[in-house]
mmCIF file of C-alpha atoms and ligand atoms in Angstrom:
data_model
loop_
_atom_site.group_PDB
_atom_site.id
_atom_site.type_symbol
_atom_site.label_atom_id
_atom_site.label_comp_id
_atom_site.label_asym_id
_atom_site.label_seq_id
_atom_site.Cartn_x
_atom_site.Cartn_y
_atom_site.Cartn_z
ATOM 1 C CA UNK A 2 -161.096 4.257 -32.401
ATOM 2 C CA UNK A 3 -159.711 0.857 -31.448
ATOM 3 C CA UNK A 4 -161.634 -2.347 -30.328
ATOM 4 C CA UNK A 5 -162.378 -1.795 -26.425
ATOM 5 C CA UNK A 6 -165.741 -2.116 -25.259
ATOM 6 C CA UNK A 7 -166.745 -2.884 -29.252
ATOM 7 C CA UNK A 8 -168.662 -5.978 -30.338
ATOM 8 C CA UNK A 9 -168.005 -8.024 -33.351
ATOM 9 C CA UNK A 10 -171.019 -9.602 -35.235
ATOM 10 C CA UNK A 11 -170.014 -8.770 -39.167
ATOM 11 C CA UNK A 12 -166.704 -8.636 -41.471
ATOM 12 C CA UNK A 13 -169.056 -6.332 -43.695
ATOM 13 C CA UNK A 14 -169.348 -3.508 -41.217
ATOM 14 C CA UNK A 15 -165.289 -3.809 -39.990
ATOM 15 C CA UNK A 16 -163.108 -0.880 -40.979
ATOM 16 C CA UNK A 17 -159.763 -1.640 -42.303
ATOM 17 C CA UNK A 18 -157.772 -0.482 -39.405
ATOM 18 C CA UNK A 19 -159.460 -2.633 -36.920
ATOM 19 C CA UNK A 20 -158.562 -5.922 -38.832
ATOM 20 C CA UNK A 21 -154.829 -4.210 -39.308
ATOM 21 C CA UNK A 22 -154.736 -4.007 -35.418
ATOM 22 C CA UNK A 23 -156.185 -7.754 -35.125
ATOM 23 C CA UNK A 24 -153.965 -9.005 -37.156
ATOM 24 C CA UNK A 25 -150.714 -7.184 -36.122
ATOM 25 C CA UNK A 26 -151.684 -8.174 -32.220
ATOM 26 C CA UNK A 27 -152.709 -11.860 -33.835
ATOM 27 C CA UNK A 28 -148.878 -11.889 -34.428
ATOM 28 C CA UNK A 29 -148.049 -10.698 -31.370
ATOM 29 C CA UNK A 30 -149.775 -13.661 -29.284
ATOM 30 C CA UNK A 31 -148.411 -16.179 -31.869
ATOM 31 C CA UNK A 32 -144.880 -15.007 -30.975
ATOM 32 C CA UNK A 33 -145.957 -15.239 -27.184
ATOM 33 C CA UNK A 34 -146.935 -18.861 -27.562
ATOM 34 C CA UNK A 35 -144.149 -20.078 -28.974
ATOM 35 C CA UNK A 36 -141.748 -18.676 -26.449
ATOM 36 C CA UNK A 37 -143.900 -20.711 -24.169
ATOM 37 C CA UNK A 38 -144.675 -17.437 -21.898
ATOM 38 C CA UNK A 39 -147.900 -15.613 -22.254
ATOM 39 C CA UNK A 40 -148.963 -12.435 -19.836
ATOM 40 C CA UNK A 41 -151.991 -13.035 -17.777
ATOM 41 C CA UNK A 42 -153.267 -10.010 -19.295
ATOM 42 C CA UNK A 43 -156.445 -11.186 -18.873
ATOM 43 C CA UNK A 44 -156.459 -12.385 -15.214
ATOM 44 C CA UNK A 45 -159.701 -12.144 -12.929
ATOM 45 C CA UNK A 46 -161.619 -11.187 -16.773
ATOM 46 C CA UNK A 47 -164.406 -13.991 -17.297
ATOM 47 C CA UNK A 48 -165.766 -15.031 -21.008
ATOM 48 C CA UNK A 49 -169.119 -16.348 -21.352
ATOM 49 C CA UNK A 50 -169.094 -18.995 -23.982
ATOM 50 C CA UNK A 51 -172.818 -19.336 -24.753
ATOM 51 C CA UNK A 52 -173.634 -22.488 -28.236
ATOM 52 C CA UNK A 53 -176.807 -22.707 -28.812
ATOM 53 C CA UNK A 54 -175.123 -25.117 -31.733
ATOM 54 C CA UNK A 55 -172.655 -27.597 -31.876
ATOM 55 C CA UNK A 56 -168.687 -26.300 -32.180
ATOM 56 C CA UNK A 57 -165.416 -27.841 -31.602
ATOM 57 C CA UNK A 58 -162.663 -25.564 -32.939
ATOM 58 C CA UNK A 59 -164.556 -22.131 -32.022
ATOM 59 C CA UNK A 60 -165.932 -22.822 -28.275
ATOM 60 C CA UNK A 61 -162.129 -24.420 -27.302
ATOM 61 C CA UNK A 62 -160.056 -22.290 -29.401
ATOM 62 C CA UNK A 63 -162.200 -19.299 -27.641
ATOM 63 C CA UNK A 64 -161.807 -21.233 -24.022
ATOM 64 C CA UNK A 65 -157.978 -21.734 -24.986
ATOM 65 C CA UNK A 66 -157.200 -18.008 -25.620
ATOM 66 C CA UNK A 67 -158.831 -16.509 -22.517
ATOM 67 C CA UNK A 68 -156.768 -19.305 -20.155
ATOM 68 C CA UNK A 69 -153.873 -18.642 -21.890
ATOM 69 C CA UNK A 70 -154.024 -15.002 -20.779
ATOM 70 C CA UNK A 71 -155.105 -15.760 -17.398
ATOM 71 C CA UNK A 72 -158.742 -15.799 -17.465
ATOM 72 C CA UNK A 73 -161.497 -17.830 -17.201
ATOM 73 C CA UNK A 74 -164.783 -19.275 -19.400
ATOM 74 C CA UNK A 75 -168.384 -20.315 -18.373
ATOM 75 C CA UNK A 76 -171.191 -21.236 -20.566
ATOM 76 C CA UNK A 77 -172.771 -24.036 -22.060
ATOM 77 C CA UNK A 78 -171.919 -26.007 -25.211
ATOM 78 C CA UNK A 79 -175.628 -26.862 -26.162
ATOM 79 C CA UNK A 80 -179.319 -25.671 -24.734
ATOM 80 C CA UNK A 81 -179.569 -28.763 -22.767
ATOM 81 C CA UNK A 82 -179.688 -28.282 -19.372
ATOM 82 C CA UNK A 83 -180.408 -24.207 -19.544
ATOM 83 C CA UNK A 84 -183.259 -22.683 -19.167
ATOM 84 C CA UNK A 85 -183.351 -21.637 -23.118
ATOM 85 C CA UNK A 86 -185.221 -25.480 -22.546
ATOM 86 C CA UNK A 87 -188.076 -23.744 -20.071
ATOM 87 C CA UNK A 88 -188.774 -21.277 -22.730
ATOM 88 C CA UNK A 89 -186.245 -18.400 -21.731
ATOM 89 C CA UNK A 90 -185.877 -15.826 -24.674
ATOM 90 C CA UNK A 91 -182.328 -14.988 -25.823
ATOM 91 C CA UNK A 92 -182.806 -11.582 -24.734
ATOM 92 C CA UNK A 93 -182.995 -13.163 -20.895
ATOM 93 C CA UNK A 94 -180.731 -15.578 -21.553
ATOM 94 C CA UNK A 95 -178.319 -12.786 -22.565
ATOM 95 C CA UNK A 96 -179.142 -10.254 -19.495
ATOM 96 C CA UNK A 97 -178.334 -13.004 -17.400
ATOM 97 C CA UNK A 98 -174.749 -13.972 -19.040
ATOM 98 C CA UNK A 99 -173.919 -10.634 -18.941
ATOM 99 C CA UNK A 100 -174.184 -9.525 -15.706
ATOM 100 C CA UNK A 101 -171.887 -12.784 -14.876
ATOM 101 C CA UNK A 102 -169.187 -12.145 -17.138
ATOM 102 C CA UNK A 103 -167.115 -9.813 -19.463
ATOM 103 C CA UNK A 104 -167.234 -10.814 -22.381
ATOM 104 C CA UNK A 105 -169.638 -13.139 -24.794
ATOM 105 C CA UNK A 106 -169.283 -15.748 -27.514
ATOM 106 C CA UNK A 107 -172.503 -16.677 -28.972
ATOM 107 C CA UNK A 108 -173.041 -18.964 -31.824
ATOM 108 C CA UNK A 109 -176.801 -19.496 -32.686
ATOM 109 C CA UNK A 110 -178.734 -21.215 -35.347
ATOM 110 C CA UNK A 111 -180.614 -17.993 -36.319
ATOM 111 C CA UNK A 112 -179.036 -15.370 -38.412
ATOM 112 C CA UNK A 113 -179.348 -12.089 -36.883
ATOM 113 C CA UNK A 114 -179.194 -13.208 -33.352
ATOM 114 C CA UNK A 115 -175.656 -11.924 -32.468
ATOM 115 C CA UNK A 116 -177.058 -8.346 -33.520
ATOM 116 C CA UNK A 117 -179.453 -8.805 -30.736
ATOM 117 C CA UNK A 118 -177.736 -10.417 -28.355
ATOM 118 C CA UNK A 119 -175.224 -7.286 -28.726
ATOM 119 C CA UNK A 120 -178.502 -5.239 -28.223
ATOM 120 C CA UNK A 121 -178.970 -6.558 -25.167
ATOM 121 C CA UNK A 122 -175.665 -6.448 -23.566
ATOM 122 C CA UNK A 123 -173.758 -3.788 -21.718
ATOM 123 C CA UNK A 124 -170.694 -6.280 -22.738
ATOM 124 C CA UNK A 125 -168.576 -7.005 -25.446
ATOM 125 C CA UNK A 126 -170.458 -9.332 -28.048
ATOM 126 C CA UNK A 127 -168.262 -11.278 -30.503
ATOM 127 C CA UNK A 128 -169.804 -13.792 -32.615
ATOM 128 C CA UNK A 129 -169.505 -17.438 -32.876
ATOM 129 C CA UNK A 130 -171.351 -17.376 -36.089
ATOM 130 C CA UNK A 131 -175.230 -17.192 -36.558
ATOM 131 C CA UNK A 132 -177.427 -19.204 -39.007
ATOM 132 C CA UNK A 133 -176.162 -18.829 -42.373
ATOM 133 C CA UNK A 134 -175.230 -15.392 -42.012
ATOM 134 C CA UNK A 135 -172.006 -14.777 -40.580
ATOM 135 C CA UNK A 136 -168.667 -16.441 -38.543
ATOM 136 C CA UNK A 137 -166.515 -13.135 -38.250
ATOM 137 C CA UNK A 138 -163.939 -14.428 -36.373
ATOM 138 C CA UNK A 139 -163.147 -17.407 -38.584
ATOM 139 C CA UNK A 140 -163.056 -14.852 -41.385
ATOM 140 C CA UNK A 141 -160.225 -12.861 -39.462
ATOM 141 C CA UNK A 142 -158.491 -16.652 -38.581
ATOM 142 C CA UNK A 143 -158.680 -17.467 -42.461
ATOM 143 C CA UNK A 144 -157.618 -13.895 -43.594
ATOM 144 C CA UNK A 145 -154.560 -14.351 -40.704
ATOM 145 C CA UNK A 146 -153.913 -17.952 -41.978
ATOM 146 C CA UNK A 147 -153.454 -16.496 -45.709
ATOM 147 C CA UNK A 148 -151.200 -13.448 -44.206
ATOM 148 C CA UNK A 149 -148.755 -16.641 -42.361
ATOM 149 C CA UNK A 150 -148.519 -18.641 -45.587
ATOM 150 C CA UNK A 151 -149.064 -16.651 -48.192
ATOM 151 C CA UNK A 152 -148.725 -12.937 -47.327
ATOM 152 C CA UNK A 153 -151.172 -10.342 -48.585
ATOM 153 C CA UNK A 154 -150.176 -9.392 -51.908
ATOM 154 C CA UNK A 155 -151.219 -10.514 -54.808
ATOM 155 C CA UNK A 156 -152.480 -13.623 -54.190
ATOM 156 C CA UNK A 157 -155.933 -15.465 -55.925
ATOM 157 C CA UNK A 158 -158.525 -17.166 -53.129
ATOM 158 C CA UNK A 159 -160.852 -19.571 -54.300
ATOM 159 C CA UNK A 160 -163.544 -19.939 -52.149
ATOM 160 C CA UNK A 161 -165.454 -23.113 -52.582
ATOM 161 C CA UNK A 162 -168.335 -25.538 -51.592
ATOM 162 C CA UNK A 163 -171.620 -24.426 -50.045
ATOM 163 C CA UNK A 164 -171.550 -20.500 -50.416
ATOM 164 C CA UNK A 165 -175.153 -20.505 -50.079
ATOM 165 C CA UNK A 166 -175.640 -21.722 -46.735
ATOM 166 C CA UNK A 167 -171.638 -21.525 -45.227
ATOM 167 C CA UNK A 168 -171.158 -18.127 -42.588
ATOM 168 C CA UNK A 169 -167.329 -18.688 -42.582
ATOM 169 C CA UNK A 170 -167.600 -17.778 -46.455
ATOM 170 C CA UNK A 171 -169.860 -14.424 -46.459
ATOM 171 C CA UNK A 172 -166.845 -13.666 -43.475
ATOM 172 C CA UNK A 173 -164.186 -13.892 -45.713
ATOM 173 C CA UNK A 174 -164.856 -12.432 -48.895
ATOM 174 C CA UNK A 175 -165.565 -9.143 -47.377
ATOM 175 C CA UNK A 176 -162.006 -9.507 -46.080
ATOM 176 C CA UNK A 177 -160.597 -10.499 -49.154
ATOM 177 C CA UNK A 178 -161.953 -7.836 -50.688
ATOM 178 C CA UNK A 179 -160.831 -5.454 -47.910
ATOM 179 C CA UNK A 180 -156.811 -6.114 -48.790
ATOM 180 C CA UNK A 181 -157.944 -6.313 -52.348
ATOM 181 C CA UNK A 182 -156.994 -9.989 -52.790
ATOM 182 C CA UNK A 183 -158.333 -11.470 -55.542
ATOM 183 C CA UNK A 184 -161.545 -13.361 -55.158
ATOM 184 C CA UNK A 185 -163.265 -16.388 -57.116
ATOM 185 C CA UNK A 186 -166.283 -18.381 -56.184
ATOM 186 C CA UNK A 187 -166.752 -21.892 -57.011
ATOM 187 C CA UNK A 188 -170.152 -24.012 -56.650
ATOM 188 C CA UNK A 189 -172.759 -26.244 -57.575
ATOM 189 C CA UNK A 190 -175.456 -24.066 -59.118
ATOM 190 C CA UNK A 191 -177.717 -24.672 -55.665
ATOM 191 C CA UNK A 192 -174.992 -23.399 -53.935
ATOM 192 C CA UNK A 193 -174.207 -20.446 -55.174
ATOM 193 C CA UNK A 194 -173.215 -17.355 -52.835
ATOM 194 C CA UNK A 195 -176.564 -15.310 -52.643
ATOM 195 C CA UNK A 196 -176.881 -12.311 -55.009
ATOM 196 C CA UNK A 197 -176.928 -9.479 -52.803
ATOM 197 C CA UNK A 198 -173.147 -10.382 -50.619
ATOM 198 C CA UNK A 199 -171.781 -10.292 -53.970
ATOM 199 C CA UNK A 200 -173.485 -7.165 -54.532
ATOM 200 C CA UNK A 201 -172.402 -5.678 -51.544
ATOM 201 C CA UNK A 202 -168.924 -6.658 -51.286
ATOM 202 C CA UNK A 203 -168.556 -5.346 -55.446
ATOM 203 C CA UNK A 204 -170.453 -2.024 -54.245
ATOM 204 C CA UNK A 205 -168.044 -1.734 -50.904
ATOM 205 C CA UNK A 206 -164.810 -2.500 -52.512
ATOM 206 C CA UNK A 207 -165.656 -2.131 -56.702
ATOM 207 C CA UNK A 208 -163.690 -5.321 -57.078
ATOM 208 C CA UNK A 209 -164.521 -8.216 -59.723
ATOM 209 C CA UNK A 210 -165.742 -11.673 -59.204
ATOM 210 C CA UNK A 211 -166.162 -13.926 -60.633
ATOM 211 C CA UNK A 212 -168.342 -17.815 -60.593
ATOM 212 C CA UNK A 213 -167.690 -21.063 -61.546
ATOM 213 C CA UNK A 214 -169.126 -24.190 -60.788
ATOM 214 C CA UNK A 215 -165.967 -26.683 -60.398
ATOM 215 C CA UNK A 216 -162.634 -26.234 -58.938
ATOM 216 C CA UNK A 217 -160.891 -27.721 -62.008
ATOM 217 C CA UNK A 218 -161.848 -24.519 -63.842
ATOM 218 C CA UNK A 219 -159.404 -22.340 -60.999
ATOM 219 C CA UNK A 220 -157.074 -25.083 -59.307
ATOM 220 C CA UNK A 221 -154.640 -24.047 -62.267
ATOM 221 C CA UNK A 222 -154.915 -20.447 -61.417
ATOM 222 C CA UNK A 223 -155.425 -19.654 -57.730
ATOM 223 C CA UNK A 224 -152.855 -19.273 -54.662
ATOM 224 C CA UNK A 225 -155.424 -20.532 -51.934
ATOM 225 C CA UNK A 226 -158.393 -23.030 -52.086
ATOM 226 C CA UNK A 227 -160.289 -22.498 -49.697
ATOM 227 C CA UNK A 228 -162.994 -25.576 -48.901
ATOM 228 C CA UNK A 229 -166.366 -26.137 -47.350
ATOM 229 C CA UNK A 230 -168.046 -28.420 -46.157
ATOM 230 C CA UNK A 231 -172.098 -29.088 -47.453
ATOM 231 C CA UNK A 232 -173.989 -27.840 -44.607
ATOM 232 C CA UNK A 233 -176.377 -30.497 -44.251
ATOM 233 C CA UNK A 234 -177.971 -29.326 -41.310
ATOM 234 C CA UNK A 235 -179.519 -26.117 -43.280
ATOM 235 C CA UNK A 236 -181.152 -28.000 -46.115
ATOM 236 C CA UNK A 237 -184.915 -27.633 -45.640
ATOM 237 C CA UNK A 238 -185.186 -30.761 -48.163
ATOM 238 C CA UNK A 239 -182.683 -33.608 -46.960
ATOM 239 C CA UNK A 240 -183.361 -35.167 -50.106
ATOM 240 C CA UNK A 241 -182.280 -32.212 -51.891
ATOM 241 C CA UNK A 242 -178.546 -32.570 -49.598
ATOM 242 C CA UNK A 243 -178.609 -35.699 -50.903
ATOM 243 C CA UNK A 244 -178.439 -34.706 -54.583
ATOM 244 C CA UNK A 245 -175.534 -32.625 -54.379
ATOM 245 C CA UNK A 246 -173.740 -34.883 -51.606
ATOM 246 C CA UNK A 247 -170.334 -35.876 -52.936
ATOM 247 C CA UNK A 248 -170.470 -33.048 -55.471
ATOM 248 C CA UNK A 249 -167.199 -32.119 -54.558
ATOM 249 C CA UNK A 250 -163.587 -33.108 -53.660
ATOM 250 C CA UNK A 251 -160.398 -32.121 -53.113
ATOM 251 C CA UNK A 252 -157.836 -34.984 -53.889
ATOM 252 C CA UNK A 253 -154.249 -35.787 -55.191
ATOM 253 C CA UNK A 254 -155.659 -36.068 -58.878
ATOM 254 C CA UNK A 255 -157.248 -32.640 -59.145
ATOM 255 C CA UNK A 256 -153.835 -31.171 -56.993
ATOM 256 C CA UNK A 257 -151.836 -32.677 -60.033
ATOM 257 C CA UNK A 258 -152.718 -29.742 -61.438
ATOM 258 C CA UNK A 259 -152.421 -26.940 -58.707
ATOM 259 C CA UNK A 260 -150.715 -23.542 -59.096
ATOM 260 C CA UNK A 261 -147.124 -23.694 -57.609
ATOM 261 C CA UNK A 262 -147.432 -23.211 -53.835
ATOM 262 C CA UNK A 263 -151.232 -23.786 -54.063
ATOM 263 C CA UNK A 264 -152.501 -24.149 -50.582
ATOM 264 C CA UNK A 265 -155.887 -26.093 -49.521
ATOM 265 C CA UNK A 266 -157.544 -24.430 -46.679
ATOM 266 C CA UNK A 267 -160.842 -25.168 -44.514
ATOM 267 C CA UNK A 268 -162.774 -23.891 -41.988
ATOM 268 C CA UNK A 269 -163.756 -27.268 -40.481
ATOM 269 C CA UNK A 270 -165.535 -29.764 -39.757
ATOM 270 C CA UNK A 271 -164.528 -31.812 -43.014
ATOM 271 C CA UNK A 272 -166.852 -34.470 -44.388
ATOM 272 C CA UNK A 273 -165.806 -35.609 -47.162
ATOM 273 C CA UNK A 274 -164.641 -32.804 -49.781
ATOM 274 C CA UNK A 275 -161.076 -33.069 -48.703
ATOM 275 C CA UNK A 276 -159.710 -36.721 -49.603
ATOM 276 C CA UNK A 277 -157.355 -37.972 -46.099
ATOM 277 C CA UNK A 278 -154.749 -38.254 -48.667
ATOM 278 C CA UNK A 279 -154.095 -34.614 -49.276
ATOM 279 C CA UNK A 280 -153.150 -34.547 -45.394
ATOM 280 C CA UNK A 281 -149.295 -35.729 -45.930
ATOM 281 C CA UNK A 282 -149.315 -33.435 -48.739
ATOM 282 C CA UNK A 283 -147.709 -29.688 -48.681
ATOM 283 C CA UNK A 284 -150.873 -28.160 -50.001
ATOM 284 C CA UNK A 285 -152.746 -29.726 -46.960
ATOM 285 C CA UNK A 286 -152.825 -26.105 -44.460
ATOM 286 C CA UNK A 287 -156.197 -26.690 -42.723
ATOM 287 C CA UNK A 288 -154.808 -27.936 -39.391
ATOM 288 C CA UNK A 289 -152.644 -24.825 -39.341
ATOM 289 C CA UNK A 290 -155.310 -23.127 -39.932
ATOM 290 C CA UNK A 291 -157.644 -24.110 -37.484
ATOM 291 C CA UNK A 292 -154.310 -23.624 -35.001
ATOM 292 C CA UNK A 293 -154.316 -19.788 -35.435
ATOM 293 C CA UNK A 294 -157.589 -19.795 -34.663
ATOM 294 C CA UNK A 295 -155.890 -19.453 -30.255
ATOM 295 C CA UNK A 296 -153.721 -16.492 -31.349
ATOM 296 C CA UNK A 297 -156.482 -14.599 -33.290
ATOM 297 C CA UNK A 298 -158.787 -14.991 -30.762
ATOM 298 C CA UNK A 299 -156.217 -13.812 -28.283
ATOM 299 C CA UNK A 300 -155.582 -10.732 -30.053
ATOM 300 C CA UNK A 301 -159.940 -10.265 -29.859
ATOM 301 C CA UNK A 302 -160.294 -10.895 -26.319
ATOM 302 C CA UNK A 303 -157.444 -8.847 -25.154
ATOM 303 C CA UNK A 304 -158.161 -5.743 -27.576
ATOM 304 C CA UNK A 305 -162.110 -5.984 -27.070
ATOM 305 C CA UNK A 306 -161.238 -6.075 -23.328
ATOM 306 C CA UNK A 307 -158.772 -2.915 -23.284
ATOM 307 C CA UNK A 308 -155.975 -4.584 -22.430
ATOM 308 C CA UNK A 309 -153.180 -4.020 -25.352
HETATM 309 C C1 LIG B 10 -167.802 -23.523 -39.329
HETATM 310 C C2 LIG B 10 -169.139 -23.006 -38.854
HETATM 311 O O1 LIG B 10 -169.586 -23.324 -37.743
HETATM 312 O O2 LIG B 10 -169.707 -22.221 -39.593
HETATM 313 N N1 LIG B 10 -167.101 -24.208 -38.333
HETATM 314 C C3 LIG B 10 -166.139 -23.535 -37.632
HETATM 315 O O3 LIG B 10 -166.444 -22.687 -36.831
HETATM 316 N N2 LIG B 10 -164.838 -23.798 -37.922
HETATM 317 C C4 LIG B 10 -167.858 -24.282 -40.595
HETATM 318 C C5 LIG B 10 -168.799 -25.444 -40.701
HETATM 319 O O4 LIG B 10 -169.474 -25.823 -39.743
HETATM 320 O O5 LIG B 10 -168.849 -26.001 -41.792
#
């Protein structure tokens, strides 16, 4: 059925061929890129970037893609200064957007507000990730990211850190599971990825997998670690952040022991769970990473916009 006019707010509701044809096109942009000479495909289209949270790598990446095609971004990189401050609703908010633009990025603290914001729209909706729930698009950059480096067959993720409260991590494992990659979950016992993902992604795919709670236990046995960050900013207790702070960490010792070709991968922002030493090392792929992030998201806009 392809991608025009669709909106993406979940990895769990994605068919197969869809992420085929994003990451296929993915490759196409890449290859555009490095020749240095990208199509305007996308000339006289306008994308709405809309944060209601802070982003780096997901509002730019999103603003590079579109110029690099030809078109061009509005929006606002926090509520400051909008009239979300006067009291607007997002429903308003989103009427508004709409009618001056093509296509929207939101990214919102509340889970569940993508869904509506896609509601509301007569426009394309892709999300930017909301509340704990979901980052869809940084699951197709990671599942793109392990197709570059890794390829797709037979190879052992890890996913690790704070699966509790992490969207980029309830992303990817329904991808993983999708190209039947093999998943494991390591965390703290806080942190653990809620019951019913794992639930879903078993009942969707009838794949195993399986928990631990360090990375020691897997660094021996897994292709891909993939790292995140503590999200701070969703603890309810900030004393309880503070117990599990540090709990964590990627460095050369525990690497002494990686799988051959191990890579270390990571959404971004890193705190502190990835030592600076790791950069200069060959396992170190999150600035890649965070690179194909422009090429995926070309491949979205263009495909969402009917124009490939
Ligand atoms: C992630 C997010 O916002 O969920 N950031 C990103 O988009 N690369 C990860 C994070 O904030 O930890």
């Amino acid at each position: 059925m392809g991608l025009k006019s669709r909106d993406i707010i979940s990895t769990a509701e994605m068919p197969k061929e869809d992420v085929d044809l994003i990451l296929e096109q993915s490759d196409v942009m890449l290859c555009y890129l490095k020749s240095g000479n990208v199509p305007p495909i996308l000339r006289g289209k306008i994308l709405a970037n809309i944060f209601f949270e802070p982003s780096t790598r997901t509002r730019l990446s999103f603003s590079s893609a579109m110029q690099r095609l030809g078109g061009s971004v509005l929006g606002f990189a926090s509520v400051e200064g909008t009239s979300v401050k006067k009291g607007e609703s997002l429903e308003d908010t989103i009427r508004m957007v709409d009618a001056y633009s093509d296509i929207i990025v939101i990214r919102h603290p509340d889970a569940g507000s993508s869904r509506i914001a896609a509601d509301v729209a007569k426009n394309p909706v892709i999300s930017g990730g909301d509340g704990t729930n979901q980052h869809p698009t940084q699951g197709l950059m990671d599942l793109f990211t392990i197709q570059k480096e890794k390829g797709l067959d037979d190879v052992t993720v890890a996913i690790c850190g704070d699966l509790k409260h992490g969207r980029t991590t309830k992303s990817l494992i329904y991808l993983l599971a999708m190209y039947g990659l093999g998943i494991k979950l390591v965390s703290p016992a806080q942190l653990r990825m809620p019951g019913d993902v794992i639930k879903d992604v078993k009942k969707k795919y009838g794949c195993e997998i399986k928990e631990y709670s360090s990375m020691q236990q897997v660094v021996s046995d897994v292709d891909v670690l993939y790292v995140t960050r503590i999200q701070r900013e969703r603890f309810l207790n900030i004393g309880e952040y503070g117990k599990l702070e540090g709990s964590y960490r990627v460095d050369k010792k525990l690497l002494e022991k990686a799988k051959k070709g191990l890579i270390v991968m990571h959404p971004l922002p890193r705190v502190n769970e990835i030592a600076t030493e790791v950069d200069s090392t060959p396992f170190a792929k999150y600035f890649d990473h965070a690179a194909y992030g422009v090429p995926v998201r070309m491949a979205l806009l263009s495909l969402m916009l009917g124009k490939v």
